[in-house]
Short mmCIF file of C-alpha atoms in Angstrom, two decimals:
data_model
loop_
_atom_site.label_atom_id
_atom_site.label_comp_id
_atom_site.label_asym_id
_atom_site.label_seq_id
_atom_site.Cartn_x
_atom_site.Cartn_y
_atom_site.Cartn_z
CA UNK I 23 109.72 -22.33 122.03
CA UNK I 24 107.44 -23.84 119.39
CA UNK I 25 109.17 -21.50 116.93
CA UNK I 26 112.73 -22.12 118.17
CA UNK I 27 114.00 -23.97 115.07
CA UNK I 28 111.99 -22.05 112.50
CA UNK I 29 114.01 -21.07 109.46
CA UNK I 30 114.93 -17.39 109.75
CA UNK I 31 115.70 -14.81 107.11
CA UNK I 32 117.91 -11.89 108.05
CA UNK I 33 117.92 -8.29 106.89
CA UNK I 34 120.02 -5.24 107.59
CA UNK I 35 119.05 -3.46 110.78
CA UNK I 36 117.99 0.17 110.17
CA UNK I 37 120.47 2.70 111.45
CA UNK I 38 119.52 5.02 114.29
CA UNK I 39 119.53 8.79 114.06
CA UNK I 40 122.95 9.03 115.72
CA UNK I 41 124.45 6.47 113.35
CA UNK I 42 123.08 8.25 110.30
CA UNK I 43 124.72 11.51 111.35
CA UNK I 44 128.13 9.90 111.65
CA UNK I 45 130.12 9.75 108.44
CA UNK I 46 131.44 6.32 107.56
CA UNK I 47 135.19 5.87 107.27
CA UNK I 48 135.95 4.94 103.68
CA UNK I 49 139.04 2.92 104.62
CA UNK I 50 137.38 1.06 107.49
CA UNK I 51 133.64 0.87 106.74
CA UNK I 52 131.43 -0.38 109.56
CA UNK I 53 130.10 -3.90 109.05
CA UNK I 54 126.40 -4.25 108.42
CA UNK I 55 124.32 -5.18 111.45
CA UNK I 56 121.80 -7.90 110.63
CA UNK I 57 118.73 -8.96 112.54
CA UNK I 58 115.99 -11.56 111.86
CA UNK I 59 113.02 -10.56 109.76
CA UNK I 60 109.75 -10.11 111.60
CA UNK I 61 107.41 -13.10 111.67
CA UNK I 62 103.64 -12.69 111.97
CA UNK I 63 100.73 -14.90 112.95
CA UNK I 64 100.23 -15.70 109.24
CA UNK I 65 103.53 -17.62 109.36
CA UNK I 66 102.32 -20.11 111.97
CA UNK I 67 102.42 -22.95 109.40
CA UNK I 68 106.20 -22.47 109.22
CA UNK I 69 106.85 -22.89 112.92
CA UNK I 70 109.37 -25.57 113.79
CA UNK I 71 109.80 -26.44 117.48
CA UNK I 72 112.81 -27.68 119.36
CA UNK I 73 112.76 -31.38 120.24
CA UNK I 74 111.70 -30.51 123.78
CA UNK I 75 108.53 -28.78 122.56
CA UNK I 76 107.52 -31.08 119.71
CA UNK I 77 104.57 -32.40 121.71
CA UNK I 78 103.54 -28.81 122.43
CA UNK I 79 103.21 -28.09 118.69
CA UNK I 80 101.09 -31.22 118.29
CA UNK I 81 98.80 -29.95 121.05
CA UNK I 82 98.46 -26.59 119.26
CA UNK I 83 97.53 -28.35 116.00
CA UNK I 84 94.89 -30.46 117.75
CA UNK I 85 93.46 -27.34 119.37
CA UNK I 86 93.19 -25.52 116.04
CA UNK I 87 91.47 -28.52 114.48
CA UNK I 88 88.53 -27.96 116.84
CA UNK I 89 87.48 -25.00 114.72
CA UNK I 90 85.99 -27.49 112.25
CA UNK I 91 83.31 -28.24 114.83
CA UNK I 92 80.07 -26.28 114.84
CA UNK I 93 79.53 -23.65 117.56
CA UNK I 94 83.09 -24.02 118.81
CA UNK I 95 85.88 -21.45 118.54
CA UNK I 96 89.41 -22.40 119.49
CA UNK I 97 92.37 -20.05 119.73
CA UNK I 98 96.07 -20.58 120.27
CA UNK I 99 97.93 -17.71 121.94
CA UNK I 100 101.65 -17.89 121.19
CA UNK I 101 103.24 -15.73 123.89
CA UNK I 102 106.78 -14.45 124.02
CA UNK I 103 109.08 -15.15 126.94
CA UNK I 104 107.10 -14.09 130.01
CA UNK I 105 108.29 -11.53 132.54
CA UNK I 106 106.69 -9.60 135.39
CA UNK I 107 104.62 -10.43 138.49
CA UNK I 108 107.38 -12.26 140.37
CA UNK I 109 109.19 -13.69 137.33
CA UNK I 110 109.75 -17.27 136.22
CA UNK I 111 112.28 -17.48 133.41
CA UNK I 112 114.11 -14.36 134.63
CA UNK I 113 113.79 -15.22 138.32
CA UNK I 114 117.42 -16.28 138.79
CA UNK I 115 118.66 -13.07 137.14
CA UNK I 116 116.53 -10.83 139.34
CA UNK I 117 117.39 -12.85 142.45
CA UNK I 118 121.14 -12.65 141.83
CA UNK I 119 120.87 -8.92 141.11
CA UNK I 120 118.84 -8.32 144.27
CA UNK I 121 121.47 -10.18 146.30
CA UNK I 122 124.27 -8.25 144.51
CA UNK I 123 125.80 -11.51 143.29
CA UNK I 124 127.92 -11.01 140.19
CA UNK I 125 126.91 -14.35 138.73
CA UNK I 126 125.19 -13.08 135.60
CA UNK I 127 126.50 -14.33 132.27
CA UNK I 128 125.75 -13.50 128.64
CA UNK I 129 125.78 -16.57 126.39
CA UNK I 130 127.79 -15.95 123.24
CA UNK I 131 127.91 -12.40 121.83
CA UNK I 132 124.44 -11.71 123.22
CA UNK I 133 123.15 -10.02 120.06
CA UNK I 134 120.28 -12.50 119.57
CA UNK I 135 116.76 -11.11 119.85
CA UNK I 136 114.38 -12.55 122.44
CA UNK I 137 110.61 -12.02 121.93
CA UNK I 138 109.10 -11.06 125.28
CA UNK I 139 105.77 -10.08 126.81
CA UNK I 140 104.47 -9.19 130.25
CA UNK I 141 102.36 -11.91 131.84
CA UNK I 142 99.56 -9.40 132.47
CA UNK I 143 99.28 -8.64 128.77
CA UNK I 144 98.85 -12.35 128.02
CA UNK I 145 96.17 -12.61 130.70
CA UNK I 146 94.36 -9.59 129.25
CA UNK I 147 94.40 -11.07 125.76
CA UNK I 148 92.99 -14.36 127.02
CA UNK I 149 90.27 -12.42 128.85
CA UNK I 150 89.31 -10.59 125.66
CA UNK I 151 89.16 -13.89 123.75
CA UNK I 152 86.99 -15.49 126.43
CA UNK I 153 84.60 -12.53 126.33
CA UNK I 154 84.64 -12.47 122.52
CA UNK I 155 85.24 -8.70 122.43
CA UNK I 156 87.37 -8.66 119.26
CA UNK I 157 85.21 -8.30 116.12
CA UNK I 158 87.68 -10.23 113.94
CA UNK I 159 90.49 -12.31 115.32
CA UNK I 160 92.74 -15.00 113.81
CA UNK I 161 92.75 -18.42 115.36
CA UNK I 162 96.52 -18.26 115.96
CA UNK I 163 97.62 -15.12 117.79
CA UNK I 164 101.06 -13.71 118.49
CA UNK I 165 101.24 -12.03 121.88
CA UNK I 166 104.55 -10.15 122.18
CA UNK I 167 105.34 -6.58 123.21
CA UNK I 168 106.55 -3.92 120.80
CA UNK I 169 110.22 -4.07 121.79
CA UNK I 170 113.15 -5.69 120.01
CA UNK I 171 115.47 -6.63 122.84
CA UNK I 172 118.69 -8.62 122.70
CA UNK I 173 119.93 -11.08 125.30
CA UNK I 174 122.76 -8.75 126.29
CA UNK I 175 120.35 -5.82 126.77
CA UNK I 176 118.08 -7.91 128.99
CA UNK I 177 120.85 -9.22 131.25
CA UNK I 178 122.75 -5.92 131.47
CA UNK I 179 119.51 -3.99 131.99
CA UNK I 180 118.56 -6.11 135.03
CA UNK I 181 122.06 -5.71 136.48
CA UNK I 182 122.14 -1.94 135.94
CA UNK I 183 118.75 -1.40 137.54
CA UNK I 184 118.64 -3.77 140.53
CA UNK I 185 122.24 -3.94 141.78
CA UNK I 186 125.45 -1.96 141.54
CA UNK I 187 126.20 -1.89 137.79
CA UNK I 188 129.08 -3.96 136.45
CA UNK I 189 130.05 -5.31 133.03
CA UNK I 190 128.49 -8.76 132.64
CA UNK I 191 130.89 -11.44 131.45
CA UNK I 192 130.34 -13.28 128.15
CA UNK I 193 130.71 -17.05 128.04
CA UNK I 194 130.80 -19.53 125.17
CA UNK I 195 127.59 -21.48 124.43
CA UNK I 196 129.39 -24.72 125.31
CA UNK I 197 130.00 -23.43 128.85
CA UNK I 198 126.28 -22.83 129.36
CA UNK I 199 125.08 -26.21 128.17
CA UNK I 200 124.02 -27.23 131.70
CA UNK I 201 122.44 -23.88 132.58
CA UNK I 202 118.70 -23.62 133.00
CA UNK I 203 116.69 -21.84 130.30
CA UNK I 204 119.71 -21.69 127.99
CA UNK I 205 117.39 -22.47 125.06
CA UNK I 206 115.27 -19.45 125.97
CA UNK I 207 118.18 -17.04 126.27
CA UNK I 208 119.64 -18.12 122.92
CA UNK I 209 116.47 -17.57 120.89
CA UNK I 210 116.88 -15.29 117.90
CA UNK I 211 113.39 -14.37 116.70
CA UNK I 212 111.34 -11.25 116.12
CA UNK I 213 107.55 -11.23 116.01
CA UNK I 214 104.85 -8.70 115.30
CA UNK I 215 101.83 -8.77 117.62
CA UNK I 216 98.57 -9.88 116.06
CA UNK I 217 96.53 -7.15 114.44
CA UNK I 218 93.89 -7.12 117.19
CA UNK I 219 96.49 -5.98 119.76
CA UNK I 220 99.05 -4.31 117.51
CA UNK I 221 99.27 -0.58 118.21
CA UNK I 222 102.14 0.98 116.26
CA UNK I 223 103.51 4.41 117.12
CA UNK I 224 101.86 7.26 115.22
CA UNK I 225 101.67 11.05 115.27
CA UNK I 226 99.53 12.67 117.96
CA UNK I 227 97.17 14.21 115.38
CA UNK I 228 96.56 10.86 113.71
CA UNK I 229 96.16 9.12 117.06
CA UNK I 230 93.36 11.52 118.07
CA UNK I 231 91.30 10.55 115.03
CA UNK I 232 91.73 6.82 115.68
CA UNK I 233 89.11 4.97 117.74
CA UNK I 234 90.00 3.91 121.26
CA UNK I 235 91.72 0.50 121.04
CA UNK I 236 89.95 -2.42 122.67
CA UNK I 237 93.17 -3.80 124.09
CA UNK I 238 95.05 -1.87 126.79
CA UNK I 239 98.72 -2.75 127.17
CA UNK I 240 100.36 -3.06 130.56
CA UNK I 241 103.93 -3.16 129.20
CA UNK I 242 103.70 -2.24 125.54
CA UNK I 243 107.29 -1.00 125.14
CA UNK I 244 108.98 -3.98 126.74
CA UNK I 245 111.01 -4.96 129.77
CA UNK I 246 113.73 -2.32 129.57
CA UNK I 247 111.29 0.57 129.18
CA UNK I 248 109.32 -0.61 132.24
CA UNK I 249 112.16 -1.92 134.40
CA UNK I 250 111.06 0.18 137.42
CA UNK I 251 107.62 -1.43 137.41
CA UNK I 252 108.92 -4.96 136.75
CA UNK I 253 111.57 -4.75 139.50
CA UNK I 254 108.95 -3.46 141.96
CA UNK I 255 106.65 -6.33 140.98
CA UNK I 256 109.43 -8.83 141.59
CA UNK I 257 110.02 -7.49 145.09
CA UNK I 258 106.32 -7.33 145.91
CA UNK I 259 105.43 -10.81 144.64
CA UNK I 260 108.48 -12.37 146.30
CA UNK I 261 107.83 -10.40 149.51
CA UNK I 262 111.26 -8.79 149.40
CA UNK I 263 111.11 -5.71 151.60
CA UNK I 264 114.06 -3.39 152.18
CA UNK I 265 115.45 -3.27 155.71
CA UNK I 266 116.02 0.38 156.66
CA UNK I 267 117.64 0.86 160.07
CA UNK I 268 119.19 3.81 161.88
CA UNK I 269 121.36 3.38 164.99
CA UNK I 270 122.38 6.47 166.94
CA UNK I 271 124.07 6.95 170.27
CA UNK I 272 126.84 8.75 172.12
CA UNK I 273 130.51 7.96 171.47
CA UNK I 274 131.76 4.60 172.79
CA UNK I 275 128.18 3.34 173.15
CA UNK I 276 128.80 0.37 170.85
CA UNK I 277 126.52 1.55 168.06
CA UNK I 278 129.09 0.82 165.33
CA UNK I 279 129.56 -2.75 166.55
CA UNK I 280 125.82 -3.37 166.77
CA UNK I 281 125.04 -1.73 163.42
CA UNK I 282 127.74 -3.85 161.78
CA UNK I 283 126.18 -7.01 163.20
CA UNK I 284 122.71 -5.95 162.05
CA UNK I 285 124.00 -5.23 158.53
CA UNK I 286 125.78 -8.58 158.44
CA UNK I 287 122.70 -10.43 159.65
CA UNK I 288 120.34 -8.93 157.06
CA UNK I 289 122.97 -8.69 154.29
CA UNK I 290 122.48 -4.95 153.74
CA UNK I 291 125.07 -2.16 153.39
CA UNK I 292 126.58 -0.79 156.61
CA UNK I 293 126.83 2.96 155.97
CA UNK I 294 129.07 5.08 158.18
CA UNK I 295 130.00 8.74 157.93
CA UNK I 296 133.69 7.96 157.53
CA UNK I 297 133.16 5.46 154.68
CA UNK I 298 130.81 7.76 152.76
CA UNK I 299 133.09 10.80 153.09
CA UNK I 300 136.16 8.83 152.01
CA UNK I 301 134.32 7.38 148.99
CA UNK I 302 133.06 10.73 147.76
CA UNK I 303 136.24 12.64 148.53
CA UNK I 304 138.18 10.15 146.40
CA UNK I 305 135.79 10.83 143.56
CA UNK I 306 136.18 14.59 143.94
CA UNK I 307 139.90 14.34 143.22
CA UNK I 308 139.06 12.49 140.01
CA UNK I 309 136.45 15.07 139.05
CA UNK I 310 139.12 17.78 138.92
CA UNK I 311 140.73 15.87 136.00
CA UNK I 312 137.62 16.20 133.80
CA UNK I 313 137.53 19.99 133.55
CA UNK I 314 135.18 20.56 136.43
CA UNK I 315 132.53 18.15 135.20
CA UNK I 316 131.17 15.43 137.43
CA UNK I 317 132.50 11.94 136.88
CA UNK I 318 130.22 10.38 134.28
CA UNK I 319 127.38 12.67 135.36
CA UNK I 320 126.67 10.39 138.30
CA UNK I 321 126.30 12.79 141.20
CA UNK I 322 123.91 15.73 141.23
CA UNK I 323 125.89 18.19 143.38
CA UNK I 324 125.26 21.92 143.06
CA UNK I 325 127.38 24.30 141.00
CA UNK I 326 128.26 26.19 144.20
CA UNK I 327 129.96 23.11 145.65
CA UNK I 328 131.95 22.40 142.46
CA UNK I 329 133.22 26.00 142.44
CA UNK I 330 134.31 25.71 146.06
CA UNK I 331 136.37 22.62 145.18
CA UNK I 332 138.24 24.54 142.48
CA UNK I 333 139.15 27.33 144.91
CA UNK I 334 140.49 25.10 147.68
CA UNK I 335 140.93 21.40 148.51
CA UNK I 336 138.05 19.63 150.27
CA UNK I 337 137.83 20.51 153.97
CA UNK I 338 138.67 17.94 156.61
CA UNK I 339 135.18 18.30 158.12
CA UNK I 340 132.32 18.78 155.69
CA UNK I 341 129.39 21.10 156.14
CA UNK I 342 126.14 19.34 157.00
CA UNK I 343 124.48 20.23 153.67
CA UNK I 344 127.24 18.50 151.68
CA UNK I 345 127.18 15.51 154.00
CA UNK I 346 123.42 15.14 153.54
CA UNK I 347 123.91 15.39 149.76
CA UNK I 348 126.42 12.51 149.89
CA UNK I 349 124.10 10.36 152.00
CA UNK I 350 121.09 11.12 149.80
CA UNK I 351 122.93 9.87 146.74
CA UNK I 352 124.30 6.85 148.59
CA UNK I 353 120.86 5.83 149.88
CA UNK I 354 119.39 6.28 146.40
CA UNK I 355 121.68 3.57 144.96
CA UNK I 356 120.11 0.38 143.65
CA UNK I 357 121.31 -1.78 146.54
CA UNK I 358 119.95 0.56 149.21
CA UNK I 359 116.72 1.08 147.29
CA UNK I 360 115.87 -2.61 146.98
CA UNK I 361 117.66 -4.26 149.94
CA UNK I 362 117.88 -1.45 152.45
CA UNK I 363 120.66 -0.10 154.65
CA UNK I 364 121.92 0.37 158.19
CA UNK I 365 122.85 3.97 159.02
CA UNK I 366 125.54 4.24 161.67
CA UNK I 367 125.61 7.51 163.62
CA UNK I 368 123.99 9.71 160.99
CA UNK I 369 121.87 11.81 161.01
CA UNK I 370 123.07 13.35 164.27
CA UNK I 371 120.51 16.15 164.66
CA UNK I 372 116.95 16.96 163.67
CA UNK I 373 118.27 19.32 160.99
CA UNK I 374 120.40 16.51 159.53
CA UNK I 375 117.41 14.16 159.51
CA UNK I 376 115.21 16.75 157.81
CA UNK I 377 117.87 17.46 155.16
CA UNK I 378 118.35 13.73 154.51
CA UNK I 379 114.81 12.36 154.58
CA UNK I 380 112.72 15.33 153.46
CA UNK I 381 112.51 17.07 150.10
CA UNK I 382 111.05 20.36 148.97
CA UNK I 383 107.60 20.28 147.36
CA UNK I 384 107.83 22.04 143.98
CA UNK I 385 105.29 24.88 143.71
CA UNK I 386 104.59 27.46 141.04
CA UNK I 387 104.78 31.17 141.78
CA UNK I 388 106.44 30.68 145.14
CA UNK I 389 107.50 33.81 147.07
CA UNK I 390 110.71 33.94 149.10
CA UNK I 391 108.75 34.95 152.21
CA UNK I 392 106.47 31.91 152.02
CA UNK I 393 107.29 28.95 154.23
CA UNK I 394 108.91 26.10 152.27
CA UNK I 395 106.70 23.02 152.12
CA UNK I 396 108.45 19.67 152.44
CA UNK I 397 107.48 16.04 152.10
CA UNK I 398 109.08 12.67 152.73
CA UNK I 399 111.71 11.73 150.15
CA UNK I 400 110.16 8.53 148.78
CA UNK I 401 113.35 7.66 146.87
CA UNK I 402 114.96 6.94 150.25
CA UNK I 403 112.01 6.29 152.56
CA UNK I 404 109.46 4.33 150.57
CA UNK I 405 106.27 3.64 152.44
CA UNK I 406 104.69 0.30 151.54
#
């Protein structure tokens, strides 16, 4: 935030490979996409803070002035917006996504760039500075990851990965004036990491000839590229454990009533055979309108099953292998993965349980006569 009001220069954003292949329409040319020029640690004299962090800049200047003393080395580490290990700035976003609350908002168009870095990478840099392992190091260091991520990508990425995806609503900046961390989310800056930790992408042959870097990144490519790890860290540090429950019993035993109460108490999905079949059967009717392809490529059902749908309408009672396929996909959803579920009356038999919770171990050179080896499907039954 010490750089929040720094004067920025903008340049045209390079086009991606897909955009270069597309021919521009001469009558309606696409507008140029601009983004801020990259700032480096050599630009630290230009930094202009927001009013809230004016005292912070003064503290940095006083710290750097200590280098005039003999036998004393002082460094200032300017870190991007921190994420990971339980979250701080992004805590409310992850919490709302974990609770499946559609309260996320994107301030303005959301095309502003937010410099970010994992908290572990900052800690590792500080450790290297304390141990004096870098041969040459500037006194002012930029500690940001190698990503260039916009506000909209951050918010939508958290929503798409932790809860059921939905299109996040945009709001005007004036509507977010009372929101926390609004100054952080509206930053529009791009930084290059300091040379001692900067590791640009290069060809494999060139990389082999380069010496082993002293600094090892934990999240070099940014939040979106490591969302699985960051979401798992959030759950672990906040002690958020999924509740996975199965209630079985004979008809009229009251299992549906009890499972509904358990799901309501722990705020997890109540999954019944009827609800799952109705949901997926409705989707099958829509799949027939897209020339036999699956809707949006969401469900990984075998070619055999798709061909059977084209020959005849879905049966009233599904075969157990298709039912287990539906439940596997349902239990692999973001909500079930992070919050858990309550299964009501399924699986009914040992074979159903094996088909649902076990998966085949891939082996090379496997013969048909050999016994198939299986293991627990960790996508559904994670062991902590």
